mmCIF file of C-alpha atoms and ligand atoms in Angstrom:
data_model
loop_
_atom_site.group_PDB
_atom_site.id
_atom_site.type_symbol
_atom_site.label_atom_id
_atom_site.label_comp_id
_atom_site.label_asym_id
_atom_site.label_seq_id
_atom_site.Cartn_x
_atom_site.Cartn_y
_atom_site.Cartn_z
ATOM 1 C CA MET A 9 -2.123 -18.363 -15.902
ATOM 2 C CA GLU A 10 -2.381 -16.992 -19.297
ATOM 3 C CA PHE A 11 0.280 -13.753 -20.312
ATOM 4 C CA THR A 12 -0.391 -11.232 -22.780
ATOM 5 C CA THR A 13 1.871 -8.033 -24.209
ATOM 6 C CA LEU A 14 1.094 -5.045 -22.340
ATOM 7 C CA GLY A 15 0.674 -3.225 -25.722
ATOM 8 C CA ARG A 16 4.277 -0.774 -26.640
ATOM 9 C CA THR A 17 5.629 -1.685 -23.464
ATOM 10 C CA GLY A 18 6.379 -4.981 -24.530
ATOM 11 C CA LEU A 19 6.124 -6.367 -21.001
ATOM 12 C CA LYS A 20 4.654 -9.823 -20.625
ATOM 13 C CA VAL A 21 1.996 -9.508 -18.141
ATOM 14 C CA SER A 22 -0.654 -11.843 -16.317
ATOM 15 C CA VAL A 23 -4.260 -11.193 -17.837
ATOM 16 C CA ALA A 24 -5.345 -11.070 -14.340
ATOM 17 C CA GLY A 25 -3.562 -8.408 -12.452
ATOM 18 C CA LEU A 26 -3.844 -7.827 -8.761
ATOM 19 C CA GLY A 27 -5.431 -4.378 -7.383
ATOM 20 C CA CYS A 28 -4.015 -3.353 -4.170
ATOM 21 C CA GLY A 29 -6.546 -0.362 -3.725
ATOM 22 C CA GLY A 30 -10.207 -0.107 -4.403
ATOM 23 C CA PRO A 31 -12.873 -0.820 -1.771
ATOM 24 C CA SER A 32 -10.852 -3.467 -0.297
ATOM 25 C CA ARG A 33 -7.137 -2.557 -0.361
ATOM 26 C CA LEU A 34 -6.320 -6.363 0.076
ATOM 27 C CA GLY A 35 -8.619 -6.412 3.418
ATOM 28 C CA MET A 36 -6.676 -3.317 4.776
ATOM 29 C CA ARG A 37 -8.919 -0.409 4.356
ATOM 30 C CA ASN A 38 -10.894 -0.582 7.601
ATOM 31 C CA ASP A 39 -8.184 -2.937 9.276
ATOM 32 C CA ALA A 40 -4.918 -1.623 9.340
ATOM 33 C CA THR A 41 -3.752 -4.758 10.941
ATOM 34 C CA SER A 42 -4.271 -7.292 8.416
ATOM 35 C CA ALA A 43 -0.971 -6.143 6.765
ATOM 36 C CA ASP A 44 0.144 -9.953 7.523
ATOM 37 C CA SER A 45 -3.280 -11.360 5.613
ATOM 38 C CA ALA A 46 -2.260 -8.940 2.725
ATOM 39 C CA VAL A 47 0.828 -9.743 2.243
ATOM 40 C CA LYS A 48 -0.169 -13.703 2.046
ATOM 41 C CA LEU A 49 -2.866 -12.763 -0.347
ATOM 42 C CA ILE A 50 -0.153 -10.906 -2.690
ATOM 43 C CA GLN A 51 2.056 -14.077 -2.320
ATOM 44 C CA GLN A 52 -1.280 -16.258 -2.882
ATOM 45 C CA ALA A 53 -1.928 -14.351 -6.253
ATOM 46 C CA ILE A 54 1.608 -14.614 -7.610
ATOM 47 C CA ASP A 55 1.279 -18.138 -6.821
ATOM 48 C CA PHE A 56 -1.414 -18.587 -9.196
ATOM 49 C CA GLY A 57 0.808 -17.125 -11.592
ATOM 50 C CA ILE A 58 -0.232 -13.277 -11.083
ATOM 51 C CA ASN A 59 2.978 -11.047 -12.267
ATOM 52 C CA LEU A 60 0.904 -7.807 -12.157
ATOM 53 C CA LEU A 61 0.654 -5.889 -9.154
ATOM 54 C CA ASP A 62 -1.073 -2.423 -9.205
ATOM 55 C CA THR A 63 -0.529 -0.084 -6.232
ATOM 56 C CA ALA A 64 -0.496 3.736 -5.369
ATOM 57 C CA GLN A 65 0.883 6.420 -3.027
ATOM 58 C CA ASN A 66 -2.454 6.676 -1.452
ATOM 59 C CA TYR A 67 -3.459 3.247 -0.914
ATOM 60 C CA GLY A 68 -1.106 2.427 1.796
ATOM 61 C CA THR A 69 -0.282 -0.864 0.396
ATOM 62 C CA GLU A 70 3.076 -0.106 -1.216
ATOM 63 C CA PRO A 71 4.782 -1.601 2.025
ATOM 64 C CA VAL A 72 2.748 -4.815 1.943
ATOM 65 C CA VAL A 73 3.648 -5.164 -1.555
ATOM 66 C CA GLY A 74 7.451 -4.592 -0.651
ATOM 67 C CA ARG A 75 6.944 -7.364 2.077
ATOM 68 C CA ALA A 76 5.273 -10.031 -0.036
ATOM 69 C CA ILE A 77 7.853 -9.473 -2.959
ATOM 70 C CA ALA A 78 11.117 -9.458 -1.352
ATOM 71 C CA GLY A 79 13.334 -12.624 -2.072
ATOM 72 C CA ILE A 80 11.235 -12.987 -5.412
ATOM 73 C CA PRO A 81 13.607 -12.180 -8.774
ATOM 74 C CA ARG A 82 12.378 -8.861 -9.303
ATOM 75 C CA ASP A 83 12.272 -9.324 -13.272
ATOM 76 C CA ARG A 84 9.423 -11.707 -12.866
ATOM 77 C CA LEU A 85 7.230 -9.087 -11.417
ATOM 78 C CA VAL A 86 5.548 -6.107 -13.015
ATOM 79 C CA ILE A 87 4.716 -3.322 -10.531
ATOM 80 C CA SER A 88 2.548 -0.703 -11.271
ATOM 81 C CA THR A 89 2.223 2.430 -8.695
ATOM 82 C CA LYS A 90 0.358 5.479 -8.745
ATOM 83 C CA LYS A 91 1.297 9.154 -7.979
ATOM 84 C CA THR A 92 -1.331 11.254 -6.226
ATOM 85 C CA LEU A 93 -1.432 14.915 -8.005
ATOM 86 C CA PRO A 94 0.063 17.782 -5.931
ATOM 87 C CA LYS A 95 -2.551 20.517 -6.341
ATOM 88 C CA ARG A 96 -2.337 22.983 -9.188
ATOM 89 C CA ASP A 97 -0.595 25.579 -6.764
ATOM 90 C CA HIS A 98 2.045 23.274 -5.301
ATOM 91 C CA ALA A 99 5.276 25.581 -5.277
ATOM 92 C CA ASN A 100 7.366 22.749 -7.030
ATOM 93 C CA PRO A 101 5.078 20.049 -8.277
ATOM 94 C CA GLU A 102 8.133 18.579 -10.546
ATOM 95 C CA ALA A 103 10.148 17.875 -7.180
ATOM 96 C CA GLU A 104 7.210 16.383 -5.870
ATOM 97 C CA ILE A 105 6.705 13.811 -8.783
ATOM 98 C CA ILE A 106 10.182 13.145 -7.868
ATOM 99 C CA ARG A 107 10.124 12.709 -4.278
ATOM 100 C CA GLY A 108 6.750 10.515 -4.541
ATOM 101 C CA LEU A 109 8.582 8.276 -6.499
ATOM 102 C CA GLU A 110 11.664 7.887 -4.294
ATOM 103 C CA GLN A 111 9.296 7.300 -1.723
ATOM 104 C CA SER A 112 7.486 4.253 -3.229
ATOM 105 C CA LEU A 113 10.787 2.571 -4.634
ATOM 106 C CA LYS A 114 11.567 2.771 -0.626
ATOM 107 C CA LEU A 115 8.366 1.537 0.502
ATOM 108 C CA ILE A 116 8.194 -1.169 -2.081
ATOM 109 C CA GLY A 117 11.904 -1.969 -1.643
ATOM 110 C CA THR A 118 12.870 -1.756 -5.460
ATOM 111 C CA ASP A 119 15.340 0.068 -7.776
ATOM 112 C CA TYR A 120 12.500 0.627 -10.120
ATOM 113 C CA VAL A 121 8.963 0.512 -10.822
ATOM 114 C CA ASP A 122 7.776 -1.242 -14.441
ATOM 115 C CA VAL A 123 4.686 1.621 -14.964
ATOM 116 C CA TYR A 124 4.421 4.992 -12.999
ATOM 117 C CA HIS A 125 0.995 6.536 -13.346
ATOM 118 C CA LEU A 126 -0.493 9.713 -12.529
ATOM 119 C CA HIS A 127 -3.376 8.728 -10.375
ATOM 120 C CA GLY A 128 -6.676 9.411 -11.183
ATOM 121 C CA VAL A 129 -6.304 12.984 -13.161
ATOM 122 C CA GLU A 130 -9.532 14.198 -13.540
ATOM 123 C CA PRO A 131 -10.793 16.760 -16.670
ATOM 124 C CA ASP A 132 -9.937 20.007 -14.844
ATOM 125 C CA ASP A 133 -6.092 18.552 -14.157
ATOM 126 C CA TYR A 134 -5.459 16.864 -17.530
ATOM 127 C CA ASN A 135 -3.245 19.936 -18.702
ATOM 128 C CA PHE A 136 -1.363 20.165 -15.466
ATOM 129 C CA ALA A 137 -0.754 16.356 -15.645
ATOM 130 C CA LYS A 138 0.838 16.515 -19.115
ATOM 131 C CA ASP A 139 2.568 20.077 -19.019
ATOM 132 C CA ARG A 140 4.141 19.864 -15.466
ATOM 133 C CA LEU A 141 4.001 16.328 -14.141
ATOM 134 C CA LEU A 142 4.874 14.532 -17.439
ATOM 135 C CA PRO A 143 8.221 16.045 -17.824
ATOM 136 C CA PRO A 144 9.650 14.864 -14.609
ATOM 137 C CA MET A 145 8.167 11.492 -15.097
ATOM 138 C CA ARG A 146 9.928 11.087 -18.038
ATOM 139 C CA ARG A 147 13.219 12.130 -16.772
ATOM 140 C CA LEU A 148 12.782 9.261 -14.253
ATOM 141 C CA LYS A 149 12.051 7.179 -17.231
ATOM 142 C CA GLU A 150 15.332 7.956 -18.716
ATOM 143 C CA GLN A 151 17.111 7.547 -15.106
ATOM 144 C CA GLY A 152 15.635 4.068 -15.272
ATOM 145 C CA LYS A 153 13.868 4.500 -12.255
ATOM 146 C CA VAL A 154 10.546 4.286 -14.012
ATOM 147 C CA ARG A 155 9.976 2.151 -16.933
ATOM 148 C CA PHE A 156 6.962 3.345 -18.606
ATOM 149 C CA VAL A 157 4.720 6.246 -17.949
ATOM 150 C CA GLY A 158 0.981 5.989 -17.664
ATOM 151 C CA VAL A 159 -2.294 7.776 -16.506
ATOM 152 C CA THR A 160 -5.011 6.422 -14.614
ATOM 153 C CA GLU A 161 -8.529 8.520 -15.365
ATOM 154 C CA GLY A 162 -10.622 9.830 -12.289
ATOM 155 C CA PHE A 163 -13.519 7.207 -13.589
ATOM 156 C CA VAL A 164 -15.871 8.219 -11.110
ATOM 157 C CA VAL A 165 -16.332 12.074 -12.047
ATOM 158 C CA ASP A 166 -15.185 11.293 -15.544
ATOM 159 C CA PRO A 167 -17.260 8.150 -16.714
ATOM 160 C CA THR A 168 -17.558 9.264 -20.489
ATOM 161 C CA HIS A 169 -13.180 9.297 -20.556
ATOM 162 C CA THR A 170 -12.883 12.719 -21.776
ATOM 163 C CA VAL A 171 -9.435 12.880 -20.014
ATOM 164 C CA LEU A 172 -8.624 9.741 -22.092
ATOM 165 C CA GLN A 173 -10.081 10.895 -25.204
ATOM 166 C CA ASP A 174 -7.952 14.260 -24.924
ATOM 167 C CA GLY A 175 -5.226 12.593 -23.766
ATOM 168 C CA LEU A 176 -4.788 10.088 -26.409
ATOM 169 C CA LYS A 177 -5.089 12.332 -29.280
ATOM 170 C CA GLN A 178 -1.107 12.885 -28.529
ATOM 171 C CA ASP A 179 1.359 10.264 -28.280
ATOM 172 C CA LEU A 180 2.338 10.659 -24.466
ATOM 173 C CA TRP A 181 1.527 7.578 -22.620
ATOM 174 C CA ASP A 182 2.597 4.024 -22.687
ATOM 175 C CA VAL A 183 0.024 2.750 -20.521
ATOM 176 C CA VAL A 184 -3.392 3.823 -19.583
ATOM 177 C CA MET A 185 -5.835 2.501 -16.776
ATOM 178 C CA VAL A 186 -9.510 2.663 -17.938
ATOM 179 C CA GLY A 187 -12.750 1.868 -16.154
ATOM 180 C CA PHE A 188 -14.551 -0.529 -17.897
ATOM 181 C CA SER A 189 -17.659 -2.865 -17.018
ATOM 182 C CA LEU A 190 -20.483 -4.578 -18.345
ATOM 183 C CA LEU A 191 -22.347 -1.109 -16.586
ATOM 184 C CA ASN A 192 -20.457 1.199 -18.629
ATOM 185 C CA PRO A 193 -18.708 -0.330 -21.604
ATOM 186 C CA SER A 194 -18.500 3.230 -23.154
ATOM 187 C CA ALA A 195 -14.478 2.748 -23.484
ATOM 188 C CA ARG A 196 -15.398 0.348 -26.467
ATOM 189 C CA LYS A 197 -15.938 2.953 -28.301
ATOM 190 C CA THR A 198 -14.251 6.273 -27.283
ATOM 191 C CA VAL A 199 -10.892 4.585 -25.603
ATOM 192 C CA PHE A 200 -10.126 1.447 -27.000
ATOM 193 C CA PRO A 201 -9.838 2.193 -30.766
ATOM 194 C CA LEU A 202 -7.372 4.999 -29.732
ATOM 195 C CA THR A 203 -5.151 2.802 -27.684
ATOM 196 C CA GLU A 204 -5.310 -0.039 -30.176
ATOM 197 C CA ARG A 205 -3.913 2.375 -32.938
ATOM 198 C CA LYS A 206 -1.108 3.754 -30.940
ATOM 199 C CA SER A 207 -0.309 0.036 -29.002
ATOM 200 C CA VAL A 208 -1.029 1.916 -25.453
ATOM 201 C CA GLY A 209 -1.060 -0.761 -22.725
ATOM 202 C CA VAL A 210 -4.541 -1.067 -21.420
ATOM 203 C CA LEU A 211 -5.302 -1.857 -17.640
ATOM 204 C CA ASN A 212 -8.825 -2.393 -16.562
ATOM 205 C CA MET A 213 -10.454 -1.115 -13.336
ATOM 206 C CA PHE A 214 -14.327 -1.290 -12.240
ATOM 207 C CA ALA A 215 -14.931 -4.492 -13.568
ATOM 208 C CA VAL A 216 -17.001 -5.139 -10.467
ATOM 209 C CA ARG A 217 -16.643 -2.835 -7.609
ATOM 210 C CA ARG A 218 -19.919 -2.654 -5.527
ATOM 211 C CA ALA A 219 -22.742 -2.840 -8.135
ATOM 212 C CA LEU A 220 -21.655 -6.451 -9.314
ATOM 213 C CA SER A 221 -20.726 -7.694 -6.077
ATOM 214 C CA GLN A 222 -23.847 -6.608 -3.696
ATOM 215 C CA PRO A 223 -26.881 -8.046 -5.097
ATOM 216 C CA GLU A 224 -28.764 -5.177 -2.828
ATOM 217 C CA ARG A 225 -26.775 -2.230 -4.739
ATOM 218 C CA LEU A 226 -27.437 -3.510 -7.758
ATOM 219 C CA LYS A 227 -31.074 -3.835 -7.280
ATOM 220 C CA GLU A 228 -31.073 -0.065 -6.263
ATOM 221 C CA LEU A 229 -29.066 1.058 -9.311
ATOM 222 C CA CYS A 230 -31.337 -0.860 -11.702
ATOM 223 C CA THR A 231 -34.785 0.046 -10.037
ATOM 224 C CA GLU A 232 -33.138 3.803 -10.265
ATOM 225 C CA LEU A 233 -32.197 3.298 -14.304
ATOM 226 C CA VAL A 234 -35.731 2.126 -14.890
ATOM 227 C CA ALA A 235 -37.778 4.961 -12.803
ATOM 228 C CA LYS A 236 -35.538 7.719 -14.733
ATOM 229 C CA LYS A 237 -36.670 5.668 -17.971
ATOM 230 C CA ILE A 238 -32.969 5.333 -19.009
ATOM 231 C CA ILE A 239 -33.590 1.582 -19.455
ATOM 232 C CA GLY A 240 -36.832 0.454 -20.287
ATOM 233 C CA GLU A 241 -38.616 -1.936 -18.105
ATOM 234 C CA ASP A 242 -39.306 -4.266 -20.922
ATOM 235 C CA LEU A 243 -35.405 -4.616 -21.283
ATOM 236 C CA LEU A 244 -34.683 -4.916 -17.450
ATOM 237 C CA ASP A 245 -36.435 -6.499 -14.516
ATOM 238 C CA ALA A 246 -34.797 -4.188 -11.589
ATOM 239 C CA ASN A 247 -35.692 -7.341 -8.982
ATOM 240 C CA ASP A 248 -33.629 -9.775 -11.014
ATOM 241 C CA PRO A 249 -31.510 -7.553 -13.175
ATOM 242 C CA LEU A 250 -28.796 -9.718 -14.550
ATOM 243 C CA GLY A 251 -30.203 -13.240 -13.224
ATOM 244 C CA PHE A 252 -30.442 -14.575 -17.023
ATOM 245 C CA LEU A 253 -26.395 -14.636 -16.945
ATOM 246 C CA LEU A 254 -26.794 -17.264 -14.241
ATOM 247 C CA ARG A 255 -30.040 -19.228 -16.214
ATOM 248 C CA GLU A 256 -28.523 -18.721 -19.501
ATOM 249 C CA THR A 257 -24.713 -19.060 -19.194
ATOM 250 C CA ASP A 258 -22.394 -21.209 -17.283
ATOM 251 C CA ALA A 259 -21.462 -18.325 -15.032
ATOM 252 C CA LYS A 260 -21.813 -19.179 -11.276
ATOM 253 C CA THR A 261 -22.018 -15.558 -10.043
ATOM 254 C CA ILE A 262 -22.282 -12.143 -11.257
ATOM 255 C CA PRO A 263 -18.882 -11.309 -10.434
ATOM 256 C CA GLU A 264 -17.825 -14.112 -12.353
ATOM 257 C CA ALA A 265 -19.733 -13.198 -15.534
ATOM 258 C CA ALA A 266 -18.380 -9.467 -15.060
ATOM 259 C CA TYR A 267 -15.009 -10.288 -14.816
ATOM 260 C CA ARG A 268 -15.244 -12.856 -17.869
ATOM 261 C CA PHE A 269 -16.835 -9.646 -19.775
ATOM 262 C CA CYS A 270 -13.902 -7.633 -19.214
ATOM 263 C CA ARG A 271 -11.269 -10.380 -20.003
ATOM 264 C CA HIS A 272 -12.107 -10.859 -23.412
ATOM 265 C CA GLU A 273 -12.962 -7.532 -24.476
ATOM 266 C CA PRO A 274 -10.548 -6.935 -27.472
ATOM 267 C CA GLY A 275 -8.286 -3.550 -26.071
ATOM 268 C CA VAL A 276 -8.263 -4.997 -22.563
ATOM 269 C CA HIS A 277 -4.735 -6.410 -21.652
ATOM 270 C CA VAL A 278 -5.171 -6.888 -17.927
ATOM 271 C CA VAL A 279 -8.090 -6.928 -15.667
ATOM 272 C CA LEU A 280 -7.248 -5.675 -12.216
ATOM 273 C CA PHE A 281 -9.713 -6.997 -9.317
ATOM 274 C CA GLY A 282 -9.589 -6.111 -5.838
ATOM 275 C CA THR A 283 -10.230 -8.230 -2.810
ATOM 276 C CA GLY A 284 -9.280 -9.085 0.766
ATOM 277 C CA LYS A 285 -10.487 -12.277 0.649
ATOM 278 C CA SER A 286 -8.111 -15.388 -0.188
ATOM 279 C CA ALA A 287 -11.397 -16.959 -1.449
ATOM 280 C CA HIS A 288 -12.269 -14.308 -3.878
ATOM 281 C CA LEU A 289 -8.967 -14.042 -5.165
ATOM 282 C CA LYS A 290 -9.184 -17.912 -6.058
ATOM 283 C CA GLU A 291 -12.484 -17.530 -7.798
ATOM 284 C CA ASN A 292 -11.473 -14.462 -9.835
ATOM 285 C CA VAL A 293 -8.723 -15.926 -11.208
ATOM 286 C CA ALA A 294 -10.375 -19.061 -12.371
ATOM 287 C CA ALA A 295 -13.351 -16.655 -13.754
ATOM 288 C CA ILE A 296 -10.582 -14.208 -15.588
ATOM 289 C CA LEU A 297 -9.355 -17.729 -17.190
ATOM 290 C CA LYS A 298 -12.986 -19.076 -18.449
ATOM 291 C CA PRO A 299 -14.176 -18.626 -21.711
ATOM 292 C CA ALA A 300 -15.984 -15.551 -23.027
ATOM 293 C CA LEU A 301 -19.568 -15.702 -22.127
ATOM 294 C CA PRO A 302 -21.646 -16.688 -24.978
ATOM 295 C CA ALA A 303 -22.741 -14.356 -27.699
ATOM 296 C CA PRO A 304 -26.753 -14.069 -26.758
ATOM 297 C CA ALA A 305 -25.850 -12.820 -23.337
ATOM 298 C CA LEU A 306 -23.314 -10.625 -24.780
ATOM 299 C CA GLU A 307 -26.242 -9.300 -27.108
ATOM 300 C CA ARG A 308 -28.555 -8.834 -24.216
ATOM 301 C CA LEU A 309 -26.141 -7.046 -22.365
ATOM 302 C CA GLU A 310 -25.077 -4.721 -25.178
ATOM 303 C CA LYS A 311 -29.075 -3.937 -25.624
ATOM 304 C CA ILE A 312 -29.660 -3.375 -21.966
ATOM 305 C CA PHE A 313 -26.243 -1.473 -20.773
ATOM 306 C CA GLY A 314 -24.390 -0.784 -24.227
ATOM 307 C CA GLY A 315 -25.369 2.843 -24.949
ATOM 308 C CA LEU A 316 -24.533 3.971 -21.050
ATOM 309 C CA ASP A 317 -21.658 5.936 -20.301
ATOM 310 C CA HIS A 318 -22.451 7.125 -16.828
ATOM 311 C CA LEU A 319 -22.391 4.363 -14.527
ATOM 312 C CA THR A 320 -19.427 3.555 -12.376
ATOM 313 C CA GLY A 321 -20.546 0.451 -10.777
ATOM 314 C CA ASN A 322 -20.271 2.379 -7.165
HETATM 315 N N1 NAP B 429 -8.427 5.778 -10.523
HETATM 316 C C1 NAP B 429 -7.539 4.645 -10.475
HETATM 317 O O1 NAP B 429 -6.410 4.911 -10.460
HETATM 318 C C2 NAP B 429 -7.988 3.397 -9.713
HETATM 319 C C3 NAP B 429 -9.425 3.588 -9.472
HETATM 320 C C4 NAP B 429 -10.048 2.410 -8.907
HETATM 321 C C5 NAP B 429 -9.475 1.015 -8.940
HETATM 322 N N2 NAP B 429 -7.918 1.183 -9.482
HETATM 323 C C6 NAP B 429 -7.053 -0.084 -9.346
HETATM 324 O O2 NAP B 429 -7.886 -1.120 -10.076
HETATM 325 C C7 NAP B 429 -7.805 -2.159 -8.861
HETATM 326 C C8 NAP B 429 -9.084 -3.103 -9.372
HETATM 327 O O3 NAP B 429 -10.478 -2.089 -8.875
HETATM 328 P P1 NAP B 429 -11.186 -2.750 -7.576
HETATM 329 O O4 NAP B 429 -10.368 -2.979 -6.315
HETATM 330 O O5 NAP B 429 -12.361 -1.964 -7.211
HETATM 331 O O6 NAP B 429 -11.792 -4.158 -8.012
HETATM 332 P P2 NAP B 429 -12.804 -4.823 -8.455
HETATM 333 O O7 NAP B 429 -12.430 -6.377 -8.649
HETATM 334 O O8 NAP B 429 -13.910 -3.955 -9.660
HETATM 335 O O9 NAP B 429 -14.100 -4.669 -6.903
HETATM 336 C C9 NAP B 429 -13.641 -5.043 -5.945
HETATM 337 C C10 NAP B 429 -15.097 -5.120 -5.215
HETATM 338 O O10 NAP B 429 -15.484 -6.484 -5.408
HETATM 339 C C11 NAP B 429 -15.406 -7.248 -4.405
HETATM 340 N N3 NAP B 429 -15.385 -8.791 -4.624
HETATM 341 C C12 NAP B 429 -14.029 -8.904 -5.342
HETATM 342 N N4 NAP B 429 -13.988 -10.302 -5.918
HETATM 343 C C13 NAP B 429 -15.356 -10.629 -5.680
HETATM 344 C C14 NAP B 429 -15.935 -12.087 -5.791
HETATM 345 N N5 NAP B 429 -15.407 -12.770 -6.024
HETATM 346 N N6 NAP B 429 -17.109 -12.422 -5.106
HETATM 347 C C15 NAP B 429 -17.766 -11.067 -4.466
HETATM 348 N N7 NAP B 429 -17.090 -9.849 -4.129
HETATM 349 C C16 NAP B 429 -16.030 -9.842 -4.667
HETATM 350 C C17 NAP B 429 -14.383 -6.937 -3.568
HETATM 351 O O11 NAP B 429 -15.148 -6.895 -2.364
HETATM 352 P P3 NAP B 429 -14.086 -8.378 -1.260
HETATM 353 O O12 NAP B 429 -12.809 -7.991 -0.615
HETATM 354 O O13 NAP B 429 -15.381 -8.802 -0.120
HETATM 355 O O14 NAP B 429 -13.348 -9.403 -2.372
HETATM 356 C C18 NAP B 429 -14.671 -5.332 -3.513
HETATM 357 O O15 NAP B 429 -15.407 -4.510 -2.771
HETATM 358 C C19 NAP B 429 -7.756 -1.653 -7.625
HETATM 359 O O16 NAP B 429 -7.289 -2.282 -6.481
HETATM 360 C C20 NAP B 429 -6.529 -0.831 -8.185
HETATM 361 O O17 NAP B 429 -5.482 -1.425 -8.005
HETATM 362 C C21 NAP B 429 -7.479 2.507 -9.911
#
């Protein structure tokens, strides 16, 4: 495994992080009985040297993270979890933040989390998040129950990163979680210059999702991009949109190319990946540790997708 420093937090983190949410939720999204396999998957990730685990109140995976890490010295791990936003008309949103954290600590079986995020903050909620929810998170930080505070963007409704572009103008967050992929590399222009300037830690989500892991979904998406003339057909063969990556680079699969694309992006500290399959976990760790894609392939990707800021990859 390779390690890097998560911005101003100073935390030493593996460049690959295990995402315990996403479409797979460690295999538990559609199969709650698979908790034992999820525990094994997390332990396998730790055996590969991954030390950053990302979970959330609403994933239902905090208990399996707790089971998997029991007995491992706590300071070897960096645990990131997230609080679902209380409604704006909640009677006491501050108390709900505290309650949420206490519940997460209990489920994970730990005294502190390394990064406590507000989960999927959408543009309409940002001021509420900053004014009402951040202050209790700061108090938790002072008490040592949270080491660093973070925010994850609601990428599906905000693929142009308006929340982070606005939020990073002030110096409020230690860590942010950003949607970034070869299909929507817009954070390169609008977010990473801000995080770099302020040494904010960056966790990369949405590296692969459905479009880059399911060939039929990719074809469907690219056919639509060409039909709507968002991308010219001279640039993109909708029947085989990313075939050139397999023909012209040493990448063996599209997910491999997609994770490598993110891993070598300056400004990204940790590439999160989600899976319910042990074989994919092994492949993804290997992919993230491979060298960058060759420059001609990156240039071609930039020509095709470099100007897009609306795709999520779902
Ligand atoms: N707003 C937020 O806060 C937010 C939103 C989304 C995600 N996240 C975090 O980011 C993490 C990463 O996102 P994600 O889980 O969507 O991850 P991802 O790695 O971008 O995509 C995961 C999808 O790709 C598939 N996949 C993974 N490896 C593969 C491989 N080698 N070959 C083929 N298919 C593969 C998985 O299915 P299989 O199970 O079949 O492998 C799953 O459907 C999440 O787990 C979560 O922790 C946060």
